[in-house]
Coordinates of C-alpha atoms in Angstrom, one line a residue:
M1 CA 158.6 28.9 213.6
I2 CA 156.0 28.1 211.1
V3 CA 157.4 27.7 207.8
S4 CA 154.9 28.0 204.6
K5 CA 154.8 25.7 201.7
E6 CA 155.9 28.7 199.9
S7 CA 159.3 29.2 201.8
L8 CA 159.8 25.6 201.3
T9 CA 159.5 25.4 197.7
F10 CA 161.2 28.5 196.7
P11 CA 164.8 27.7 197.3
N12 CA 164.4 24.7 194.7
I13 CA 162.3 26.9 192.3
Q14 CA 165.6 29.4 192.3
V15 CA 167.8 26.9 191.6
K16 CA 165.8 25.5 188.6
M17 CA 165.7 29.0 187.5
H18 CA 169.2 29.6 188.0
K19 CA 169.9 26.1 186.1
A20 CA 167.6 27.3 183.2
N21 CA 169.3 30.6 183.1
A22 CA 172.5 29.0 182.8
L23 CA 171.3 26.9 179.8
I24 CA 170.0 29.7 178.1
Y25 CA 173.2 31.9 178.5
V26 CA 175.3 29.0 177.2
L27 CA 173.0 28.2 174.2
S28 CA 172.9 31.8 173.5
L29 CA 176.8 31.8 173.3
I30 CA 176.6 29.3 171.2
S31 CA 174.1 30.2 168.7
I32 CA 175.6 33.9 168.5
K33 CA 178.9 32.7 168.1
P34 CA 179.3 33.7 164.5
F35 CA 178.1 37.3 165.3
V36 CA 180.4 37.5 168.5
C37 CA 183.3 36.8 165.8
L38 CA 181.5 39.2 163.1
D39 CA 184.9 41.3 163.0
E40 CA 187.1 38.0 162.6
V41 CA 184.8 36.8 159.7
L42 CA 184.4 40.1 158.0
V43 CA 187.9 41.2 158.1
G44 CA 188.2 44.3 156.1
H45 CA 184.2 45.2 156.6
L46 CA 183.7 48.7 155.9
K47 CA 187.6 49.3 155.7
P48 CA 189.5 50.3 152.3
F49 CA 189.7 48.1 149.6
G50 CA 192.8 45.5 149.8
Q51 CA 191.9 45.4 154.1
H52 CA 190.1 42.1 153.7
R53 CA 193.2 40.1 153.2
K54 CA 196.8 40.9 152.9
P55 CA 198.0 41.0 149.1
D56 CA 198.9 37.0 148.3
V57 CA 199.7 37.6 144.3
V58 CA 203.0 38.6 142.9
T59 CA 203.6 41.2 140.3
Q60 CA 206.9 40.7 138.6
E61 CA 209.3 43.4 138.6
I62 CA 212.4 43.9 136.1
S63 CA 215.0 46.4 135.5
A64 CA 215.2 46.3 132.0
V65 CA 212.4 46.8 129.4
P66 CA 212.4 44.1 127.5
H67 CA 212.4 43.5 123.4
P68 CA 209.0 43.8 121.6
A69 CA 209.1 40.1 120.5
E70 CA 209.9 39.4 124.3
F71 CA 207.4 41.8 126.0
W72 CA 204.5 39.9 123.5
E73 CA 205.7 36.6 124.6
T74 CA 206.3 36.8 128.2
Y75 CA 203.5 39.6 129.1
V76 CA 201.2 40.9 126.6
S77 CA 200.0 37.4 125.1
K78 CA 200.0 36.1 128.4
N79 CA 197.5 39.1 129.8
K80 CA 200.4 39.2 132.7
P81 CA 201.2 43.0 134.2
V82 CA 205.2 43.7 135.1
V83 CA 206.8 46.6 136.9
F84 CA 209.6 48.1 134.6
R85 CA 212.0 49.7 137.6
G86 CA 213.4 52.7 136.6
A87 CA 212.4 52.8 133.2
A88 CA 211.0 56.3 133.4
I89 CA 214.1 58.0 133.6
H90 CA 214.7 57.9 130.2
S91 CA 212.2 60.4 129.7
R92 CA 212.7 64.3 129.6
A93 CA 210.1 64.6 132.1
Y94 CA 211.6 63.0 134.7
E95 CA 214.2 65.4 135.0
L96 CA 212.4 68.3 133.5
W97 CA 208.7 68.3 135.1
T98 CA 208.8 70.8 138.1
E99 CA 205.9 73.4 138.7
E100 CA 208.1 76.3 137.2
F101 CA 209.0 74.3 134.2
L102 CA 205.5 73.0 133.4
I103 CA 204.0 76.7 133.9
S104 CA 206.8 78.3 131.9
E105 CA 206.9 75.9 128.9
Y106 CA 203.3 74.8 128.5
G107 CA 201.3 77.3 130.7
D108 CA 198.9 78.1 127.8
L109 CA 198.2 74.4 126.9
T110 CA 194.5 73.3 127.8
V111 CA 193.9 70.2 129.4
R112 CA 190.7 68.1 130.9
L113 CA 190.0 68.3 134.4
E114 CA 188.2 65.5 136.6
A115 CA 187.0 65.5 140.2
R116 CA 189.7 64.4 142.3
A117 CA 187.6 61.3 143.6
E118 CA 186.0 59.5 140.6
A119 CA 183.1 59.2 142.6
N120 CA 182.3 62.7 142.3
D121 CA 180.5 63.4 138.8
R122 CA 180.6 67.5 139.7
L123 CA 183.4 68.4 136.9
P124 CA 185.7 71.3 138.1
V125 CA 185.7 74.6 136.3
G126 CA 189.2 76.2 135.1
E127 CA 190.4 79.6 134.4
A128 CA 188.4 80.4 131.0
D129 CA 185.0 79.0 133.1
I130 CA 184.7 76.3 130.6
L131 CA 183.5 72.8 132.2
G132 CA 186.1 70.1 133.0
R133 CA 189.1 72.1 131.3
D134 CA 191.7 74.5 132.4
T135 CA 195.4 75.6 131.3
I136 CA 198.0 73.9 132.9
K137 CA 199.4 77.6 134.5
H138 CA 196.2 78.3 136.4
F139 CA 195.8 74.4 137.2
I140 CA 199.3 74.2 139.0
Q141 CA 198.9 77.8 140.4
N142 CA 195.4 76.2 142.5
Y143 CA 195.8 72.6 142.3
Q144 CA 196.9 72.4 146.1
T145 CA 193.3 73.5 147.0
M146 CA 191.3 72.5 143.8
D147 CA 189.1 69.5 144.1
A148 CA 190.5 68.8 140.9
Y149 CA 193.2 66.5 138.9
V150 CA 194.2 66.3 135.0
I151 CA 193.6 63.3 133.2
S152 CA 193.8 64.5 129.5
Q153 CA 195.0 63.4 126.1
I154 CA 198.8 65.1 126.4
P155 CA 199.2 67.9 124.4
Q156 CA 201.8 67.8 121.3
P157 CA 203.9 70.4 122.7
M158 CA 204.7 68.1 125.8
E159 CA 204.9 65.1 123.7
R160 CA 208.9 65.5 123.2
D161 CA 209.3 65.1 127.2
I162 CA 208.0 61.5 127.0
G163 CA 210.2 58.1 126.0
I164 CA 208.0 55.4 124.4
P165 CA 209.8 52.4 125.7
P166 CA 211.4 50.3 123.3
C167 CA 209.2 47.3 124.2
L168 CA 206.6 49.4 122.0
R169 CA 209.2 50.2 119.0
C170 CA 208.5 47.3 116.3
G171 CA 206.3 45.1 114.9
S172 CA 202.8 44.9 115.5
F173 CA 203.1 48.0 118.5
S174 CA 204.7 50.2 116.5
E175 CA 201.2 50.9 115.1
A176 CA 199.1 50.2 118.0
I177 CA 199.8 53.4 120.3
Q178 CA 196.1 54.8 120.5
E179 CA 196.8 57.7 122.8
V180 CA 198.7 58.8 125.4
H181 CA 197.0 60.4 129.0
L182 CA 198.5 62.8 131.1
F183 CA 198.1 62.9 134.9
L184 CA 198.9 65.8 137.2
S185 CA 197.5 66.0 140.7
A186 CA 198.4 67.1 144.1
R187 CA 197.6 65.9 148.0
G188 CA 196.4 62.4 146.9
G189 CA 194.1 61.2 144.4
K190 CA 192.5 57.8 144.0
T191 CA 190.6 55.9 141.5
K192 CA 187.4 53.3 141.7
L193 CA 188.5 49.8 141.3
H194 CA 188.1 49.4 137.2
Q195 CA 189.4 48.0 134.3
D196 CA 190.9 50.0 131.0
P197 CA 189.7 49.5 127.6
F198 CA 193.2 49.3 126.2
S199 CA 196.5 47.6 127.5
N200 CA 199.0 50.3 128.7
I201 CA 202.4 51.4 130.1
H202 CA 202.2 54.0 133.2
C203 CA 205.1 55.9 134.1
I204 CA 205.6 57.9 136.9
F205 CA 207.6 61.5 136.9
N206 CA 206.9 62.8 140.4
G207 CA 205.5 61.4 143.5
T208 CA 204.3 57.8 144.2
K209 CA 201.4 55.3 143.4
D210 CA 199.8 52.3 145.2
W211 CA 198.5 49.8 142.9
L212 CA 196.0 47.0 143.7
L213 CA 196.2 44.5 140.8
V214 CA 193.1 41.7 140.4
H215 CA 193.3 39.2 137.5
P216 CA 190.2 39.4 135.6
D217 CA 189.4 35.7 136.2
Q218 CA 187.9 37.1 139.4
T219 CA 185.5 39.6 137.8
D220 CA 182.7 37.9 139.0
L221 CA 183.9 38.7 142.7
V222 CA 184.5 42.5 142.3
Y223 CA 180.6 43.3 141.4
M224 CA 181.2 45.1 137.9
S225 CA 178.6 47.7 137.2
D226 CA 175.6 47.0 135.1
D227 CA 176.4 49.9 132.8
S228 CA 180.0 48.7 131.9
K229 CA 179.5 45.2 131.6
Y230 CA 179.1 45.0 127.9
E231 CA 182.2 47.4 127.2
W232 CA 185.8 47.2 127.2
G233 CA 186.2 49.5 130.2
G234 CA 184.4 48.8 133.5
Y235 CA 184.5 49.7 137.1
S236 CA 183.2 48.0 140.4
E237 CA 180.2 49.1 142.1
I238 CA 182.3 49.1 145.6
D239 CA 183.4 52.0 147.6
I240 CA 186.9 51.6 147.8
D241 CA 187.6 53.6 150.8
S242 CA 184.9 51.8 152.9
V243 CA 184.1 48.3 151.6
D244 CA 180.6 46.9 152.6
L245 CA 180.8 43.3 152.9
D246 CA 177.3 42.6 154.0
E247 CA 176.3 44.3 150.5
F248 CA 179.5 43.0 148.7
P249 CA 180.4 39.7 150.5
K250 CA 182.3 38.2 147.5
I251 CA 185.0 41.0 147.9
K252 CA 186.4 39.0 151.1
D253 CA 187.5 36.1 148.4
V254 CA 189.4 38.6 146.0
H255 CA 193.0 37.7 145.7
Y256 CA 195.4 40.5 144.5
S257 CA 198.9 42.3 144.1
K258 CA 200.2 45.0 145.8
V259 CA 202.8 47.2 144.0
R260 CA 204.4 50.8 145.0
M261 CA 205.4 52.7 142.3
N262 CA 208.0 55.5 142.6
K263 CA 209.3 58.3 140.5
G264 CA 210.9 56.9 137.5
D265 CA 208.9 53.4 137.6
C266 CA 206.5 52.4 134.7
I267 CA 204.2 49.5 135.1
F268 CA 202.4 47.3 132.0
M269 CA 198.6 46.9 132.7
P270 CA 196.9 44.6 130.3
G271 CA 193.8 45.9 128.8
G272 CA 190.8 44.2 131.2
Y273 CA 192.9 43.8 134.2
W274 CA 191.1 45.2 137.1
H275 CA 192.9 48.2 139.3
Q276 CA 193.0 50.3 142.0
V277 CA 195.2 53.2 142.5
R278 CA 196.0 55.8 145.0
S279 CA 198.6 58.4 144.3
W280 CA 200.8 60.6 147.1
G281 CA 203.1 63.4 146.8
Y282 CA 203.0 67.0 146.8
M283 CA 203.0 66.8 143.0
N284 CA 202.3 63.6 141.0
S285 CA 202.8 63.4 137.4
A286 CA 202.6 60.5 135.4
V287 CA 201.8 59.7 131.5
S288 CA 199.7 56.7 130.5
I289 CA 200.5 54.9 126.9
W290 CA 197.4 53.1 125.7
F291 CA 197.7 50.8 123.1
S292 CA 195.6 48.1 121.4
Q293 CA 194.8 44.5 122.9
L294 CA 196.6 42.7 120.0
K295 CA 195.3 39.2 119.3
Q296 CA 198.7 38.3 117.8
F297 CA 202.1 39.9 116.9
T298 CA 204.2 40.2 113.9
E299 CA 207.8 41.3 114.1
K300 CA 208.3 43.5 111.2
D301 CA 211.4 45.8 111.7
C302 CA 212.3 43.9 115.1
D303 CA 215.9 42.9 114.1
N304 CA 216.8 46.5 114.5
V305 CA 219.3 46.3 117.3
N306 CA 218.9 50.0 118.1
I307 CA 215.5 49.7 119.2
S308 CA 215.6 52.3 122.4
F309 CA 213.6 54.9 124.0
T310 CA 212.1 57.5 121.6
P311 CA 210.7 60.7 122.3
M312 CA 206.9 60.5 121.7
N313 CA 206.7 63.3 118.7
E314 CA 208.9 60.8 116.6
V315 CA 206.5 57.9 117.2
R316 CA 203.1 57.4 115.6
V317 CA 200.0 57.9 117.9
L318 CA 196.7 57.4 116.2
W319 CA 195.1 60.0 118.5
Q320 CA 196.9 63.2 119.0
Y321 CA 195.7 66.5 120.7
S322 CA 197.0 70.0 120.0
G323 CA 196.7 71.4 123.5
Y324 CA 193.9 73.6 122.1
G325 CA 190.1 73.4 121.5
D326 CA 188.5 69.9 121.4
L327 CA 190.4 66.5 122.4
S328 CA 190.0 63.1 120.4
Q329 CA 190.6 60.7 123.3
G330 CA 188.5 57.7 124.3
H331 CA 187.8 56.6 120.8
M332 CA 187.3 52.4 120.6
D333 CA 190.2 50.3 119.2
I334 CA 190.6 50.3 115.5
Y335 CA 191.7 47.0 115.6
I336 CA 188.9 45.7 117.4
L337 CA 186.6 47.2 114.9
K338 CA 188.5 45.4 112.0
R339 CA 188.1 42.1 113.9
F340 CA 184.5 42.5 114.4
L341 CA 183.9 43.6 110.8
L342 CA 185.7 40.5 109.7
T343 CA 183.2 38.1 111.6
L344 CA 180.1 39.6 109.9
A345 CA 181.5 38.1 106.5
D346 CA 179.1 35.2 105.0
N347 CA 180.7 32.0 103.7
E348 CA 181.2 33.9 100.4
G349 CA 183.3 36.5 102.4
R350 CA 180.7 39.4 101.8
I351 CA 179.4 41.8 104.4
W352 CA 176.1 42.9 103.9
L353 CA 175.8 46.6 104.6
K354 CA 172.3 46.7 104.8
D355 CA 171.9 43.8 107.6
F356 CA 175.0 45.7 109.4
V357 CA 173.2 48.9 109.8
Q358 CA 169.8 47.4 110.7
K359 CA 171.4 45.3 113.3
Y360 CA 174.0 47.7 115.0
F361 CA 172.5 51.2 114.4
Q362 CA 169.7 51.2 117.0
S363 CA 169.9 54.4 119.4
E364 CA 169.7 53.9 123.0
S365 CA 169.8 57.4 123.6
R366 CA 167.1 58.8 125.6
R367 CA 167.1 61.7 123.1
R368 CA 165.9 59.5 120.5
D369 CA 164.6 62.1 117.8
V370 CA 167.7 63.8 118.0
M371 CA 170.2 61.3 117.9
R372 CA 168.4 58.9 115.3
K373 CA 168.9 62.2 112.8
D374 CA 172.4 62.3 113.6
E375 CA 173.1 58.5 113.3
Q376 CA 171.0 58.8 110.1
E377 CA 173.3 61.0 108.6
R378 CA 176.3 59.2 110.0
V379 CA 175.0 55.8 108.8
I380 CA 174.7 57.3 105.0
K381 CA 178.2 58.7 105.2
L382 CA 179.6 55.2 106.4
V383 CA 177.9 53.3 103.6
E384 CA 179.1 55.7 101.0
Y385 CA 182.6 55.4 102.4
L386 CA 182.5 51.5 102.3
D387 CA 180.5 50.9 99.4
P388 CA 180.9 53.9 96.8
D389 CA 179.7 51.7 93.8
H390 CA 176.6 50.5 95.3
K391 CA 177.1 47.0 95.4
G392 CA 175.5 46.7 98.8
F393 CA 178.5 44.7 100.5
V394 CA 181.7 44.9 101.0
T395 CA 184.2 41.6 101.0
R396 CA 186.6 40.3 103.8
G397 CA 189.6 41.2 101.6
Y398 CA 188.9 44.6 101.2
I399 CA 188.3 45.2 105.2
E400 CA 191.7 43.1 105.7
N401 CA 193.7 45.5 103.4
L402 CA 192.5 48.5 105.2
T403 CA 195.4 50.9 106.1
V404 CA 195.6 52.3 109.7
D405 CA 194.4 55.7 108.6
Q406 CA 191.4 54.2 106.3
L407 CA 190.4 52.2 109.6
K408 CA 190.5 55.9 111.6
E409 CA 188.4 57.2 109.0
L410 CA 186.1 54.3 109.1
L411 CA 185.8 54.6 113.2
L412 CA 184.7 58.2 113.0
F413 CA 181.6 57.3 111.2
I414 CA 181.1 54.9 114.0
D415 CA 182.6 56.2 117.0
P416 CA 182.5 60.0 116.3
N417 CA 184.4 62.3 118.9
D418 CA 182.8 61.9 122.2
V419 CA 180.9 65.4 123.3
S420 CA 182.7 65.2 126.7
N421 CA 185.8 66.0 124.6
T422 CA 184.2 69.4 123.3
E423 CA 184.5 72.6 125.0
E424 CA 180.6 72.5 124.5
F425 CA 179.9 69.4 126.9
E426 CA 177.9 71.5 129.6
Y427 CA 175.1 71.5 127.3
S428 CA 175.2 67.8 127.7
H429 CA 176.0 67.3 131.1
I430 CA 173.6 69.6 132.8
D431 CA 170.0 68.0 133.1
T432 CA 167.3 70.4 131.4
P433 CA 164.4 69.3 133.5
Y434 CA 166.6 70.7 136.6
I435 CA 167.5 74.0 134.6
E436 CA 163.5 74.4 134.2
A437 CA 162.7 73.7 137.5
L438 CA 165.2 76.1 138.5
L439 CA 163.8 78.9 136.3
T440 CA 160.5 78.4 137.8
E441 CA 161.8 78.8 141.4
C442 CA 163.8 81.8 140.8
H443 CA 161.4 84.6 141.7
D444 CA 161.3 87.3 144.2
K445 CA 158.1 88.2 145.8
R446 CA 156.8 90.4 143.4
G447 CA 157.0 87.6 140.7
I448 CA 160.1 89.0 138.9
F449 CA 162.5 86.5 137.6
D450 CA 165.7 86.6 140.0
K451 CA 168.7 86.5 137.5
E452 CA 171.4 86.4 140.6
K453 CA 169.7 83.6 142.1
F454 CA 169.5 81.8 139.0
I455 CA 172.8 82.0 138.1
S456 CA 174.2 81.4 141.9
S457 CA 172.0 78.2 142.2
Y458 CA 172.9 76.9 138.5
V459 CA 176.5 77.2 139.2
Q460 CA 176.4 76.2 143.0
G461 CA 173.8 73.7 142.8
L462 CA 173.9 72.2 139.3
G463 CA 177.3 72.4 139.1
G464 CA 177.3 74.5 135.8
T465 CA 179.8 77.6 134.7
H466 CA 178.8 81.3 135.4
T467 CA 179.4 81.8 131.6
K468 CA 176.7 79.4 130.5
A469 CA 174.2 80.6 133.4
T470 CA 174.7 84.1 132.0
E471 CA 174.0 83.2 128.3
I472 CA 170.8 81.4 129.5
V473 CA 169.6 84.7 131.3
E474 CA 170.3 86.7 128.2
S475 CA 168.3 84.5 125.9
L476 CA 165.6 84.8 128.3
G477 CA 165.8 88.8 127.8
A478 CA 166.4 89.1 131.7
H479 CA 170.0 90.3 131.6
D480 CA 169.2 94.1 131.3
K481 CA 165.7 94.3 132.7
D482 CA 163.0 92.9 134.9
I483 CA 161.1 90.0 133.4
A484 CA 158.0 88.7 134.9
M485 CA 157.7 84.9 135.6
A486 CA 154.6 84.8 133.5
D487 CA 156.7 86.1 130.4
I488 CA 159.7 83.3 131.5
E489 CA 157.8 80.5 130.7
G490 CA 157.2 81.3 127.0
R491 CA 161.1 81.8 126.5
I492 CA 162.3 78.7 128.1
S493 CA 162.5 76.5 125.3
K494 CA 164.2 79.1 122.9
A495 CA 166.4 79.8 126.0
L496 CA 167.7 76.1 126.5
H497 CA 167.8 75.2 122.9
K498 CA 171.2 74.1 123.0
F499 CA 170.7 72.1 126.0
Y500 CA 167.6 70.1 124.3
S501 CA 169.5 69.7 121.1
A502 CA 173.0 68.7 122.6
K503 CA 174.7 65.5 121.4
E504 CA 175.5 62.7 124.0
H505 CA 177.2 59.8 123.9
D506 CA 175.4 56.5 123.1
P507 CA 177.2 53.5 123.9
T508 CA 174.7 51.2 121.3
F509 CA 177.0 50.6 118.8
E510 CA 180.0 49.5 121.3
R511 CA 177.9 47.2 123.3
K512 CA 176.2 45.3 120.4
M513 CA 180.1 44.8 118.9
Y514 CA 181.0 43.6 122.8
Q515 CA 178.4 41.0 122.7
H516 CA 179.1 39.8 119.2
L517 CA 182.7 39.1 119.8
R518 CA 182.2 37.7 123.0
Q519 CA 179.6 35.2 121.0
H520 CA 182.4 34.6 118.6
D521 CA 185.2 34.3 121.1
E522 CA 186.7 37.1 119.7
L523 CA 187.7 39.6 122.6

């Protein structure tokens, strides 16, 4: 048998190759170990917020609502949430708020709607074909299938059903209740991870809610959105249903508390405290009592031993809503405005109005020409209100002595009612370039404007109402006759006049005020 050189050496080569492959394999295991353990390292990746670790912070729970002085000392001044188990049973709503009762007693009242998921910016449309509005009757008759829930300033006729807790019934708290929000939903709902601009007490009358609470000292871990970094309220950029830990890796370090609230429970949530909420139940109803983030507390009238739960209609609330027409929710805190103005005083206690106006009233609005004129009118009235004698300044003492009603009047010059509270909000909400583009696209083969296609596309594509779409068509003169596209172009400006001139929310003042107060350690 003749053995070739190749055959003699091949087995050795094979052995060496096997050893080399084995070494490569072992090295590859070592080098990719972190990736093999990816699921272990990124616990909660692409899962709902809170799955990255077990809740390891405890939120205190108590069975009796404390006296206002104790509430301030133990919880509010320390920025500490607390659950009041069973506190909501003292409200008429706890026993009375069924579907039948709400429809029969309050069915014709109008409330504000939001999309069921906060990430959805398309506003629901109710019975009257008004963007973000519905009657309570129509909502409850349809809320099991609507992509909507009620989050609205509570209508005044419903105030009698809400018990204001005794912890807010004297001292500084008694003049600090800003507004009360009503929540109605079905089939569950969820919020973003967010902060509220005010402290609040949230009470549940139907259903349950799961709260995840994150202390504000972890703000650098939750990826606050850029557009809310200089405002009192804020929200996180994460998707709370599927947290991407590759994109938002610091979430894995967030420590949190988990609280389940049942029918009859209330929770105190400090202003600026991060929380994410999921609601459950066939019907979920609740209210949130918003009050100022106070820097100090006085015990005026707190020696009254009969402080107790009091119907809301017997308590002073700064901003209320009749149940019809425009709401007044969402104003900035009058007491923070007061603190801000006091920090502007010079060494002689004077606040120079010209400097104040020049520094804090420069609009960042994209409709600068419209908003600048509007601001100028408000600023003139503001200066006249503060300085009727034309001295050019107001004193620290003048600001310190302003009553609650005077502070409200002053605030309305600086922070007028938000356009989203009005029934004309659609003119601000729908972007005009999209309407313009839609108008130029809706025509038939003959070059005739197709009004039916426009109305359908405006409603389905842009999220507007049939009423406003028809209004545009009528302004074009196309509601009762055929109009050539060549004629449409010259009429668009007139037809969209209300959209072009609509007001919009401008956060410039609030953001500048926030930055100023932060620099002066007054937040």
